[in-house]
Tab-separated table of C-alpha atoms in Angstrom:
chain	number	residue	atom	x	y	z
A	30	MET	CA	-45.781	-13.116	2.052
A	31	GLU	CA	-42.802	-15.334	3.149
A	32	ALA	CA	-40.266	-13.935	0.601
A	33	THR	CA	-41.237	-10.265	1.915
A	34	GLY	CA	-40.539	-11.859	5.391
A	35	THR	CA	-37.007	-13.185	4.500
A	36	ASP	CA	-36.219	-9.931	2.859
A	37	GLU	CA	-37.372	-7.979	5.823
A	38	VAL	CA	-35.165	-10.447	7.977
A	39	GLU	CA	-32.270	-10.107	5.703
A	40	LYS	CA	-32.437	-6.046	5.703
A	41	ILE	CA	-32.367	-5.977	9.725
A	42	LYS	CA	-29.526	-8.482	9.540
A	43	SER	CA	-27.648	-6.248	7.060
A	44	LYS	CA	-28.391	-3.532	9.187
A	45	PHE	CA	-27.335	-4.911	12.604
A	46	MET	CA	-23.730	-6.003	10.966
A	47	SER	CA	-23.344	-2.591	9.410
A	48	ALA	CA	-23.961	-1.043	12.598
A	49	TRP	CA	-21.409	-3.977	14.345
A	50	HIS	CA	-18.857	-3.325	11.898
A	51	ASN	CA	-19.031	0.401	12.341
A	52	MET	CA	-18.406	-0.294	15.943
A	53	LYS	CA	-15.945	-2.545	15.770
A	54	TYR	CA	-13.644	-1.174	12.915
A	55	SER	CA	-14.496	2.760	13.454
A	56	TRP	CA	-11.783	2.860	16.388
A	57	VAL	CA	-8.826	2.844	14.387
A	58	LEU	CA	-8.629	6.784	13.497
A	59	LYS	CA	-9.699	7.847	16.600
A	60	THR	CA	-6.545	6.946	18.647
A	61	LYS	CA	-3.894	9.401	19.274
A	62	THR	CA	-0.631	9.733	17.164
A	63	TYR	CA	2.178	11.428	18.693
A	64	PHE	CA	5.129	12.970	16.596
A	65	SER	CA	8.764	14.460	17.665
A	66	ARG	CA	9.671	17.730	16.742
A	67	ASN	CA	13.505	16.984	17.081
A	68	SER	CA	13.404	13.965	14.726
A	69	PRO	CA	13.038	13.694	10.902
A	70	VAL	CA	10.190	11.812	9.393
A	71	PHE	CA	10.541	9.725	6.320
A	72	LEU	CA	7.485	8.772	4.091
A	73	LEU	CA	8.082	6.881	1.058
A	74	GLY	CA	11.603	8.192	0.256
A	75	LYS	CA	10.849	11.716	1.368
A	76	CYS	CA	12.104	13.603	4.491
A	77	TYR	CA	10.276	15.858	6.482
A	78	HIS	CA	11.092	17.780	9.677
A	79	PHE	CA	8.770	19.328	12.120
A	80	LYS	CA	11.134	21.289	14.045
A	81	THR	CA	10.110	25.040	12.324
A	82	GLU	CA	7.161	26.358	10.933
A	83	GLY	CA	8.391	28.050	7.839
A	84	GLU	CA	10.474	26.699	4.866
A	85	TYR	CA	13.250	24.121	6.007
A	86	ARG	CA	15.852	22.910	3.398
A	87	ALA	CA	19.044	21.021	4.861
A	88	HIS	CA	20.303	17.889	4.460
A	89	HIS	CA	20.019	15.030	6.546
A	90	SER	CA	22.478	11.718	6.984
A	91	PHE	CA	20.536	8.852	7.443
A	92	GLN	CA	22.471	5.763	9.136
A	93	TYR	CA	21.897	2.159	8.624
A	94	GLY	CA	23.761	-1.025	9.173
A	95	SER	CA	26.504	-1.825	11.105
A	96	SER	CA	29.055	-0.152	8.887
A	97	PHE	CA	27.075	3.222	9.212
A	98	ASP	CA	26.851	3.780	5.648
A	99	LYS	CA	25.147	7.110	5.084
A	100	ILE	CA	22.191	8.187	2.843
A	101	ASN	CA	22.275	11.741	2.030
A	102	THR	CA	18.421	13.027	2.151
A	103	GLU	CA	16.977	16.180	1.449
A	104	ILE	CA	14.612	17.287	4.099
A	105	SER	CA	11.802	18.153	1.830
A	106	GLY	CA	9.694	20.570	4.306
A	107	ASN	CA	7.541	21.246	7.506
A	108	VAL	CA	4.620	19.623	8.825
A	109	GLU	CA	2.084	20.859	6.296
A	110	GLU	CA	4.084	19.665	3.441
A	111	PHE	CA	4.067	15.876	5.166
A	112	ARG	CA	0.313	16.141	6.150
A	113	ARG	CA	-0.316	16.892	2.208
A	114	ASP	CA	1.870	14.114	1.144
A	115	PHE	CA	0.597	11.627	3.569
A	116	ILE	CA	-3.315	12.422	2.792
A	117	SER	CA	-2.296	12.186	-1.011
A	118	ARG	CA	-1.579	8.364	-0.692
A	119	ILE	CA	-4.286	6.125	-1.707
A	120	TRP	CA	-6.056	4.531	1.353
A	121	LEU	CA	-8.263	1.445	1.005
A	122	THR	CA	-9.701	-0.234	3.779
A	123	TYR	CA	-12.740	-2.469	4.776
A	124	ARG	CA	-16.038	-1.858	2.875
A	125	GLU	CA	-19.362	-2.984	3.083
A	126	GLU	CA	-22.440	-3.526	0.968
A	127	PHE	CA	-20.593	-3.729	-2.255
A	128	PRO	CA	-21.768	-6.361	-4.775
A	129	GLN	CA	-21.596	-9.815	-3.938
A	130	ILE	CA	-18.445	-11.841	-4.083
A	131	LYS	CA	-19.012	-14.826	-6.615
A	132	GLY	CA	-19.237	-17.904	-4.878
A	133	SER	CA	-20.102	-16.593	-1.626
A	134	ALA	CA	-22.933	-14.716	0.187
A	135	LEU	CA	-20.128	-12.099	1.235
A	136	THR	CA	-20.838	-8.578	0.689
A	137	THR	CA	-18.079	-7.044	3.003
A	138	ASP	CA	-14.613	-7.969	3.633
A	139	CYS	CA	-14.628	-6.901	7.091
A	140	GLY	CA	-12.616	-8.956	9.631
A	141	TRP	CA	-10.661	-10.917	6.737
A	142	GLY	CA	-9.582	-8.791	3.826
A	143	CYS	CA	-6.910	-6.426	5.337
A	144	THR	CA	-3.790	-8.150	3.812
A	145	LEU	CA	-5.589	-7.864	0.071
A	146	ARG	CA	-6.256	-4.108	1.056
A	147	THR	CA	-2.482	-3.471	2.025
A	148	GLY	CA	-1.493	-5.202	-0.886
A	149	GLN	CA	-4.314	-2.552	-2.841
A	150	MET	CA	-2.491	0.311	-1.214
A	151	LEU	CA	1.336	-0.793	-2.359
A	152	LEU	CA	0.146	-1.147	-5.908
A	153	ALA	CA	-1.735	1.871	-5.986
A	154	GLN	CA	1.154	3.625	-4.636
A	155	GLY	CA	3.418	1.896	-7.713
A	156	LEU	CA	0.970	3.125	-10.490
A	157	MET	CA	1.118	6.589	-8.692
A	158	LEU	CA	4.814	6.699	-9.100
A	159	HIS	CA	4.201	5.700	-12.742
A	160	PHE	CA	1.454	7.662	-13.847
A	161	LEU	CA	1.658	10.905	-11.672
A	162	GLY	CA	5.471	10.776	-10.076
A	163	ARG	CA	6.486	11.352	-6.708
A	164	ALA	CA	6.122	14.701	-6.610
A	165	TRP	CA	2.360	15.024	-6.687
A	166	VAL	CA	0.246	15.579	-4.259
A	167	TRP	CA	-3.566	15.898	-4.606
A	168	PRO	CA	-4.616	19.720	-4.158
A	169	GLU	CA	-7.979	18.739	-2.146
A	170	ALA	CA	-5.793	17.150	0.752
A	171	LEU	CA	-5.791	19.841	3.066
A	172	ASP	CA	-9.425	20.166	2.625
A	173	MET	CA	-10.209	16.893	4.592
A	174	ASP	CA	-8.732	19.057	7.867
A	175	SER	CA	-9.078	22.620	8.167
A	176	CYS	CA	-7.054	22.964	11.254
A	177	ASP	CA	-4.033	25.670	11.073
A	178	SER	CA	-1.822	24.067	13.205
A	179	GLU	CA	1.824	23.375	11.907
A	180	SER	CA	2.779	20.553	13.817
A	181	TRP	CA	1.851	16.982	14.808
A	182	THR	CA	3.000	16.933	18.444
A	183	SER	CA	2.401	16.202	21.945
A	184	SER	CA	1.401	19.853	22.279
A	185	THR	CA	-1.197	19.597	19.803
A	186	VAL	CA	-2.473	16.290	19.010
A	187	ARG	CA	-5.403	16.993	20.999
A	188	LYS	CA	-6.525	19.733	18.882
A	189	LEU	CA	-5.772	17.796	15.564
A	190	THR	CA	-7.162	14.529	16.761
A	191	ALA	CA	-10.838	16.586	17.787
A	192	SER	CA	-10.388	18.172	14.077
A	193	PHE	CA	-9.836	14.890	12.237
A	194	GLU	CA	-12.995	13.055	14.403
A	195	ALA	CA	-15.146	16.347	13.438
A	196	SER	CA	-14.154	15.996	9.954
A	197	LEU	CA	-14.921	12.267	9.796
A	198	THR	CA	-18.240	12.426	11.238
A	199	ALA	CA	-18.798	14.862	8.763
A	200	GLU	CA	-17.866	12.917	5.725
A	201	ARG	CA	-19.445	9.498	7.293
A	202	ASP	CA	-22.815	11.399	7.746
A	203	PRO	CA	-23.956	13.695	5.450
A	204	LYS	CA	-27.525	13.578	6.853
A	205	ILE	CA	-25.905	15.562	9.660
A	206	LEU	CA	-23.855	18.240	7.933
A	207	PRO	CA	-23.542	17.822	4.168
A	208	ARG	CA	-19.984	18.329	2.500
A	209	PRO	CA	-19.922	20.537	-0.600
A	210	GLN	CA	-19.206	18.372	-4.038
A	211	ARG	CA	-15.287	19.149	-4.688
A	212	GLY	CA	-13.561	17.988	-8.144
A	213	PRO	CA	-12.309	19.294	-11.198
A	214	THR	CA	-15.056	21.750	-11.798
A	215	SER	CA	-14.909	23.422	-8.061
A	216	ARG	CA	-11.374	25.391	-8.775
A	217	ASP	CA	-9.585	26.805	-11.797
A	218	TRP	CA	-7.502	23.608	-12.945
A	219	ASP	CA	-4.719	24.073	-15.626
A	220	GLY	CA	-3.979	21.414	-18.146
A	221	SER	CA	-1.609	19.773	-16.072
A	222	GLU	CA	-3.628	19.635	-13.077
A	223	MET	CA	-6.476	18.275	-14.992
A	224	ARG	CA	-4.537	15.413	-16.502
A	225	ASN	CA	-3.254	14.327	-13.086
A	226	GLU	CA	-6.653	14.630	-11.926
A	227	VAL	CA	-8.016	12.258	-14.249
A	228	TYR	CA	-5.228	9.575	-13.697
A	229	HIS	CA	-5.956	9.993	-9.825
A	230	ARG	CA	-9.584	8.963	-10.059
A	231	LYS	CA	-8.703	6.396	-12.932
A	232	ILE	CA	-5.833	4.701	-10.358
A	233	ILE	CA	-8.718	4.515	-7.716
A	234	SER	CA	-11.501	3.220	-9.913
A	235	TRP	CA	-9.055	-0.010	-10.780
A	236	PHE	CA	-9.195	-0.517	-7.073
A	237	GLY	CA	-13.093	-0.297	-6.801
A	238	ASP	CA	-14.915	-2.923	-5.389
A	239	SER	CA	-16.974	-4.303	-8.111
A	240	PRO	CA	-16.436	-7.747	-10.350
A	241	LEU	CA	-15.080	-5.328	-13.339
A	242	ALA	CA	-12.467	-3.506	-11.531
A	243	ALA	CA	-8.960	-4.861	-12.468
A	244	PHE	CA	-7.405	-4.675	-8.830
A	245	GLY	CA	-10.669	-4.630	-6.851
A	246	LEU	CA	-11.348	-7.261	-4.417
A	247	HIS	CA	-13.771	-9.039	-6.414
A	248	GLN	CA	-11.010	-10.196	-9.045
A	249	LEU	CA	-8.291	-10.218	-6.469
A	250	ILE	CA	-10.093	-13.071	-4.851
A	251	GLU	CA	-10.635	-14.937	-8.180
A	252	TYR	CA	-7.355	-15.182	-8.354
A	253	GLY	CA	-6.490	-16.170	-5.024
A	254	LYS	CA	-8.653	-19.453	-5.766
A	255	LYS	CA	-5.971	-20.803	-8.099
A	256	SER	CA	-3.831	-21.033	-4.851
A	257	GLY	CA	-6.716	-22.593	-2.855
A	258	LYS	CA	-8.053	-19.419	-1.291
A	259	THR	CA	-11.482	-18.370	-1.264
A	260	ALA	CA	-13.363	-14.984	0.110
A	261	GLY	CA	-13.241	-14.858	3.557
A	262	ASP	CA	-9.794	-16.782	3.947
A	263	TRP	CA	-6.424	-15.144	5.623
A	264	TYR	CA	-4.407	-14.081	2.746
A	265	GLY	CA	-0.736	-13.483	3.773
A	266	PRO	CA	1.817	-10.710	2.347
A	267	ALA	CA	3.538	-13.865	0.178
A	268	VAL	CA	0.571	-15.094	-1.244
A	269	VAL	CA	-1.152	-11.168	-1.984
A	270	ALA	CA	2.241	-10.702	-3.838
A	271	HIS	CA	1.636	-13.328	-6.281
A	272	ILE	CA	-1.911	-12.318	-6.397
A	273	LEU	CA	-1.134	-8.886	-7.442
A	274	ARG	CA	1.386	-9.855	-10.296
A	275	LYS	CA	-1.368	-12.153	-11.840
A	276	ALA	CA	-4.102	-9.075	-11.887
A	277	VAL	CA	-1.272	-6.535	-13.098
A	278	GLU	CA	-0.721	-9.632	-16.077
A	279	GLU	CA	-3.956	-10.029	-16.584
A	280	ALA	CA	-5.330	-6.654	-16.667
A	281	ARG	CA	-6.564	-5.506	-20.202
A	282	ASP	CA	-6.760	-1.801	-19.556
A	283	PRO	CA	-4.277	-0.051	-22.238
A	284	GLU	CA	-2.989	2.318	-19.894
A	285	LEU	CA	-1.701	-0.748	-17.864
A	286	GLN	CA	0.443	-2.339	-20.478
A	287	GLY	CA	3.244	-0.296	-19.628
A	288	VAL	CA	3.576	-1.788	-16.203
A	289	THR	CA	4.544	-5.416	-14.655
A	290	VAL	CA	5.169	-7.105	-11.476
A	291	TYR	CA	7.830	-9.182	-10.591
A	292	VAL	CA	8.099	-11.221	-7.322
A	293	ALA	CA	11.093	-12.435	-5.754
A	294	GLN	CA	11.690	-16.347	-5.657
A	295	ASP	CA	13.117	-17.710	-2.512
A	296	CYS	CA	14.148	-14.360	-1.581
A	297	THR	CA	16.308	-13.869	-4.585
A	298	VAL	CA	15.704	-11.281	-7.456
A	299	TYR	CA	17.011	-12.493	-10.794
A	300	SER	CA	18.362	-9.701	-12.716
A	301	SER	CA	17.404	-11.009	-15.913
A	302	ASP	CA	14.460	-12.096	-15.443
A	303	VAL	CA	13.410	-8.486	-14.289
A	304	ILE	CA	15.097	-6.984	-17.227
A	305	ASP	CA	13.014	-9.795	-19.701
A	306	ARG	CA	9.768	-8.739	-18.204
A	307	GLN	CA	10.762	-4.811	-18.447
A	308	CYS	CA	11.928	-5.371	-22.056
A	309	SER	CA	8.785	-7.775	-23.533
A	310	PHE	CA	6.397	-6.973	-26.045
A	311	LEU	CA	3.425	-5.085	-25.363
A	312	ASP	CA	-0.065	-6.456	-26.207
A	313	SER	CA	-0.007	-4.404	-29.282
A	314	GLY	CA	2.967	-6.651	-30.450
A	315	LYS	CA	5.287	-3.804	-30.300
A	316	ALA	CA	8.442	-3.699	-28.118
A	317	GLY	CA	8.622	-1.474	-25.648
A	318	THR	CA	10.207	-0.940	-22.323
A	319	LYS	CA	8.248	-1.339	-19.369
A	320	ALA	CA	8.364	-0.169	-15.504
A	321	VAL	CA	8.476	-2.866	-12.828
A	322	ILE	CA	6.768	-3.074	-9.480
A	323	ILE	CA	9.535	-5.561	-7.500
A	324	LEU	CA	7.815	-7.485	-4.841
A	325	VAL	CA	10.139	-9.453	-2.146
A	326	PRO	CA	7.970	-11.566	0.118
A	327	VAL	CA	10.551	-11.779	3.244
A	328	ARG	CA	10.785	-12.925	7.103
A	329	LEU	CA	12.331	-10.658	9.729
A	330	GLY	CA	13.084	-13.075	11.684
A	331	GLY	CA	11.515	-16.299	13.472
A	332	GLU	CA	8.527	-15.990	16.013
A	333	ARG	CA	9.213	-12.465	16.279
A	334	THR	CA	11.122	-9.415	14.289
A	335	ASN	CA	14.656	-9.446	14.828
A	336	THR	CA	15.604	-5.905	16.035
A	337	ASP	CA	18.480	-6.117	13.919
A	338	TYR	CA	16.709	-5.737	10.776
A	339	LEU	CA	15.156	-2.103	12.008
A	340	GLU	CA	18.267	-0.015	10.494
A	341	PHE	CA	17.417	-2.140	7.111
A	342	VAL	CA	13.823	-1.289	7.234
A	343	LYS	CA	14.494	2.376	7.657
A	344	GLY	CA	16.879	2.500	5.251
A	345	ILE	CA	14.060	0.661	2.897
A	346	LEU	CA	11.773	3.354	3.661
A	347	SER	CA	13.794	6.232	2.936
A	348	LEU	CA	14.682	5.072	-0.760
A	349	GLU	CA	13.028	6.770	-3.648
A	350	TYR	CA	12.335	3.335	-5.205
A	351	CYS	CA	10.062	2.076	-1.992
A	352	VAL	CA	6.438	1.703	-2.350
A	353	GLY	CA	5.865	0.759	0.948
A	354	ILE	CA	5.620	-2.678	2.991
A	355	ILE	CA	2.743	-5.161	3.143
A	356	GLY	CA	3.114	-6.259	7.050
A	357	GLY	CA	1.575	-5.587	9.768
A	358	LYS	CA	1.610	-7.044	13.876
A	359	PRO	CA	0.133	-10.377	14.491
A	360	LYS	CA	-3.544	-10.785	13.570
A	361	GLN	CA	-3.683	-7.418	11.740
A	362	SER	CA	-2.288	-6.129	8.374
A	363	TYR	CA	-0.780	-2.946	8.142
A	364	TYR	CA	0.493	-0.954	5.007
A	365	PHE	CA	4.182	0.964	6.150
A	366	ALA	CA	4.759	3.902	4.325
A	367	GLY	CA	7.567	5.208	6.509
A	368	PHE	CA	9.050	6.196	10.022
A	369	GLN	CA	10.170	8.327	12.586
A	370	ASP	CA	12.983	7.108	15.073
A	371	ASP	CA	12.125	3.697	15.936
A	372	SER	CA	8.434	3.958	15.015
A	373	LEU	CA	6.778	2.660	11.774
A	374	ILE	CA	4.285	5.153	10.074
A	375	TYR	CA	1.403	3.058	8.546
A	376	MET	CA	-1.765	3.285	7.146
A	377	ASP	CA	-4.698	0.777	8.560
A	378	PRO	CA	-7.312	-0.647	6.514
A	379	HIS	CA	-9.288	-1.863	9.395
A	380	TYR	CA	-11.825	0.892	9.312
A	381	CYS	CA	-15.382	0.005	7.727
A	382	GLN	CA	-16.700	2.261	5.122
A	383	SER	CA	-19.416	2.158	2.860
A	384	PHE	CA	-19.300	1.004	-0.662
A	385	VAL	CA	-18.377	3.690	-3.223
A	386	ASP	CA	-19.327	3.098	-6.927
A	387	VAL	CA	-16.160	4.589	-8.934
A	388	SER	CA	-18.189	3.753	-12.201
A	389	ILE	CA	-19.992	7.060	-11.616
A	390	LYS	CA	-18.535	10.505	-12.627
A	391	ASP	CA	-17.032	12.482	-10.061
A	392	PHE	CA	-17.258	9.979	-7.135
A	393	PRO	CA	-16.662	11.090	-3.983
A	394	LEU	CA	-12.771	10.972	-3.410
A	395	GLU	CA	-12.327	11.527	0.619
A	396	SER	CA	-13.115	7.830	1.757
A	397	PHE	CA	-9.837	6.650	-0.245
A	398	HIS	CA	-7.464	9.201	1.476
A	399	CYS	CA	-6.568	8.972	5.181
A	400	PRO	CA	-6.505	12.054	7.250
A	401	SER	CA	-4.294	11.010	10.054
A	402	PRO	CA	-1.238	8.480	9.993
A	403	LYS	CA	-0.479	6.058	12.631
A	404	LYS	CA	2.494	5.038	14.390
A	405	MET	CA	3.843	1.131	15.655
A	406	SER	CA	7.141	0.227	17.216
A	407	PHE	CA	8.997	-1.689	15.346
A	408	LYS	CA	9.187	-4.524	17.764
A	409	LYS	CA	5.675	-4.730	17.338
A	410	MET	CA	6.086	-5.781	13.674
A	411	ASP	CA	5.180	-9.049	12.642
A	412	PRO	CA	8.118	-10.799	11.070
A	413	SER	CA	6.372	-11.684	7.739
A	414	CYS	CA	5.928	-9.074	5.233
A	415	THR	CA	6.367	-8.325	1.336
A	416	ILE	CA	8.770	-5.454	0.334
A	417	GLY	CA	7.833	-3.519	-2.763
A	418	PHE	CA	10.075	-1.321	-4.606
A	419	TYR	CA	9.137	0.490	-8.118
A	420	CYS	CA	11.394	1.005	-11.284
A	421	ARG	CA	10.311	2.849	-14.564
A	422	THR	CA	13.152	1.837	-16.585
A	423	VAL	CA	15.993	-0.697	-17.043
A	424	GLN	CA	18.560	1.883	-15.925
A	425	ASP	CA	16.532	2.750	-12.740
A	426	PHE	CA	16.119	-1.077	-12.124
A	427	GLU	CA	20.165	-1.624	-12.053
A	428	LYS	CA	20.861	1.604	-10.102
A	429	ALA	CA	18.289	0.187	-7.531
A	430	SER	CA	19.561	-3.192	-7.358
A	431	GLU	CA	23.032	-1.968	-6.534
A	432	GLU	CA	22.093	0.839	-3.923
A	433	ILE	CA	19.716	-2.105	-2.301
A	434	THR	CA	22.631	-4.991	-2.484
A	435	LYS	CA	25.148	-2.224	-0.403
A	436	MET	CA	22.470	-1.746	1.948
A	437	LEU	CA	21.622	-5.452	2.553
A	438	LYS	CA	25.248	-5.955	2.825
A	439	SER	CA	25.796	-3.438	5.628
A	440	SER	CA	22.745	-4.431	7.261
A	441	SER	CA	23.729	-8.172	7.241
A	442	LYS	CA	25.411	-9.363	10.438
A	443	GLU	CA	25.726	-12.830	9.295
A	444	LYS	CA	26.915	-14.679	6.039
A	445	TYR	CA	23.501	-14.294	4.391
A	446	PRO	CA	21.595	-11.117	3.631
A	447	LEU	CA	17.708	-10.814	4.131
A	448	PHE	CA	17.322	-11.191	0.184
A	449	THR	CA	19.653	-10.909	-2.587
A	450	PHE	CA	20.177	-9.739	-6.298
A	451	VAL	CA	21.709	-12.164	-8.640
A	452	LYS	CA	22.670	-11.993	-12.438
A	453	GLY	CA	21.169	-14.195	-14.684
A	454	HIS	CA	17.672	-16.030	-15.218
A	455	SER	CA	16.178	-18.053	-12.363
A	456	ARG	CA	16.762	-21.369	-14.637
A	457	ASP	CA	20.392	-20.726	-14.552
A	458	TYR	CA	20.415	-21.896	-11.104
A	459	ASP	CA	17.650	-24.722	-11.689
A	460	PHE	CA	14.887	-23.005	-10.650
A	461	ALA	CA	11.628	-22.769	-12.756
A	462	SER	CA	11.234	-19.438	-14.289
A	463	SER	CA	7.440	-18.494	-13.976
A	464	PRO	CA	6.134	-17.871	-17.293
A	465	LEU	CA	4.719	-14.374	-18.407
A	466	HIS	CA	1.550	-15.514	-19.520
A	467	GLU	CA	-0.192	-19.171	-18.614
A	468	GLU	CA	-3.147	-20.150	-20.464
A	469	ASN	CA	-4.547	-22.984	-18.642
A	470	ASP	CA	-3.408	-22.010	-14.938
A	471	LEU	CA	-2.734	-19.023	-13.406
A	472	PHE	CA	-0.373	-20.364	-10.939
A	473	SER	CA	2.574	-22.893	-12.308
A	474	GLU	CA	3.123	-26.287	-10.009
A	475	ASP	CA	6.046	-24.347	-8.482
A	476	GLU	CA	4.256	-21.250	-7.495
A	477	LYS	CA	1.514	-23.464	-6.119
A	478	LYS	CA	3.828	-25.033	-3.780
A	479	ARG	CA	5.786	-21.768	-2.680
A	480	LEU	CA	2.204	-20.280	-1.793
A	481	LYS	CA	1.251	-22.981	0.170
A	482	ARG	CA	4.455	-22.939	2.344
A	483	PHE	CA	3.879	-19.309	2.807
A	484	SER	CA	0.400	-19.712	3.738
A	485	THR	CA	1.581	-21.928	6.573
A	486	GLU	CA	3.990	-19.903	7.907
A	487	GLU	CA	2.386	-16.433	7.736
A	488	PHE	CA	0.544	-15.224	10.705
A	489	VAL	CA	-2.923	-16.304	11.002
A	490	LEU	CA	-5.968	-13.924	11.561
A	491	LEU	CA	-8.561	-15.066	14.662
């Protein structure tokens, strides 16, 4: 009887916490987002314009830096194409009622896991580029919102917001209005679409909330323990960058052997170290070129973000190599994926959703795709962040490093840029080079010192 009573108390406690989390973390999608018809919108290297309802093809000259260098970017399409593209990005949020995290009693990351989630979203975008390419969009994306409106502007935002709320209510509460099961069998798929859908689901499954998922919260927390972090702690953008690197290195799925992650050391990318990673042996023992995701932890100022970096951040998000920025504003972490004018476009992980078992066939996908973008003034951005790039080949890396270096020089009013690319290995400059695989410890002593320093410098969740 005593055990039964305890179980009942735990169930009541769980229901209470679930209701509290849903109330506390459900407001994030129910606020209005305004977009201008007169300014281009950038999303992870693609440019859109909402001015016309039909096809719109043009070239936009984007200026950045004090020297007003230009990036000539082709405008990819109108609002509907932007919506399709945005919704296709993988959205990872707070979850509840997932398997208990090892060494703790936690079955939710509400209130503390937001930076890990934004790190997951950045890595997921890199994997989408690797397996699906930047042109891929989820065929079911627009089914999340049946609104026929062609523009997200001040004149239509009320209609869109109401539509989004209605669709969210339907998909969050199947008892009220069951949603038809959609998947590869609900439409005629050709071979290419079927292959893409397999990878779409596989990528999401790698981020599932279970101990077996390669990049799931449970695994990331295990790697974080090596740097002194535990479940429930605050993880800053720089620490998450190192955790993601370790997670990719330790992943055993054969599909992931062609991807590696490099984390910049003290705001410096050592070109030879990156190329060594790309040209390292695969687990099969065969030599092959790996794609690389480069993560650069930086600070965009002191206590507050320096607005002089605005044009540089815009330039970064307009590059085809960019996979986003792990950042946010004080006390909240966001995944920045684009911008319009002086506002950043982001995906917000602060939305509590129920656990989804990604191991079952045709698991529901809707909760992994965000139906509405959010905007935030650049001035509100916390200075601590991690910038991500993806390069498929060594040639891509060399081209990207040249382009980003020009941008860094143009954006730097002082002698030293935000970060640098230098030739050679880190050991050539008397820095300890991080080995690709360490058997006894996931983090070297040099990395532990660096992680400890980052942990004390970054913003803190209250």
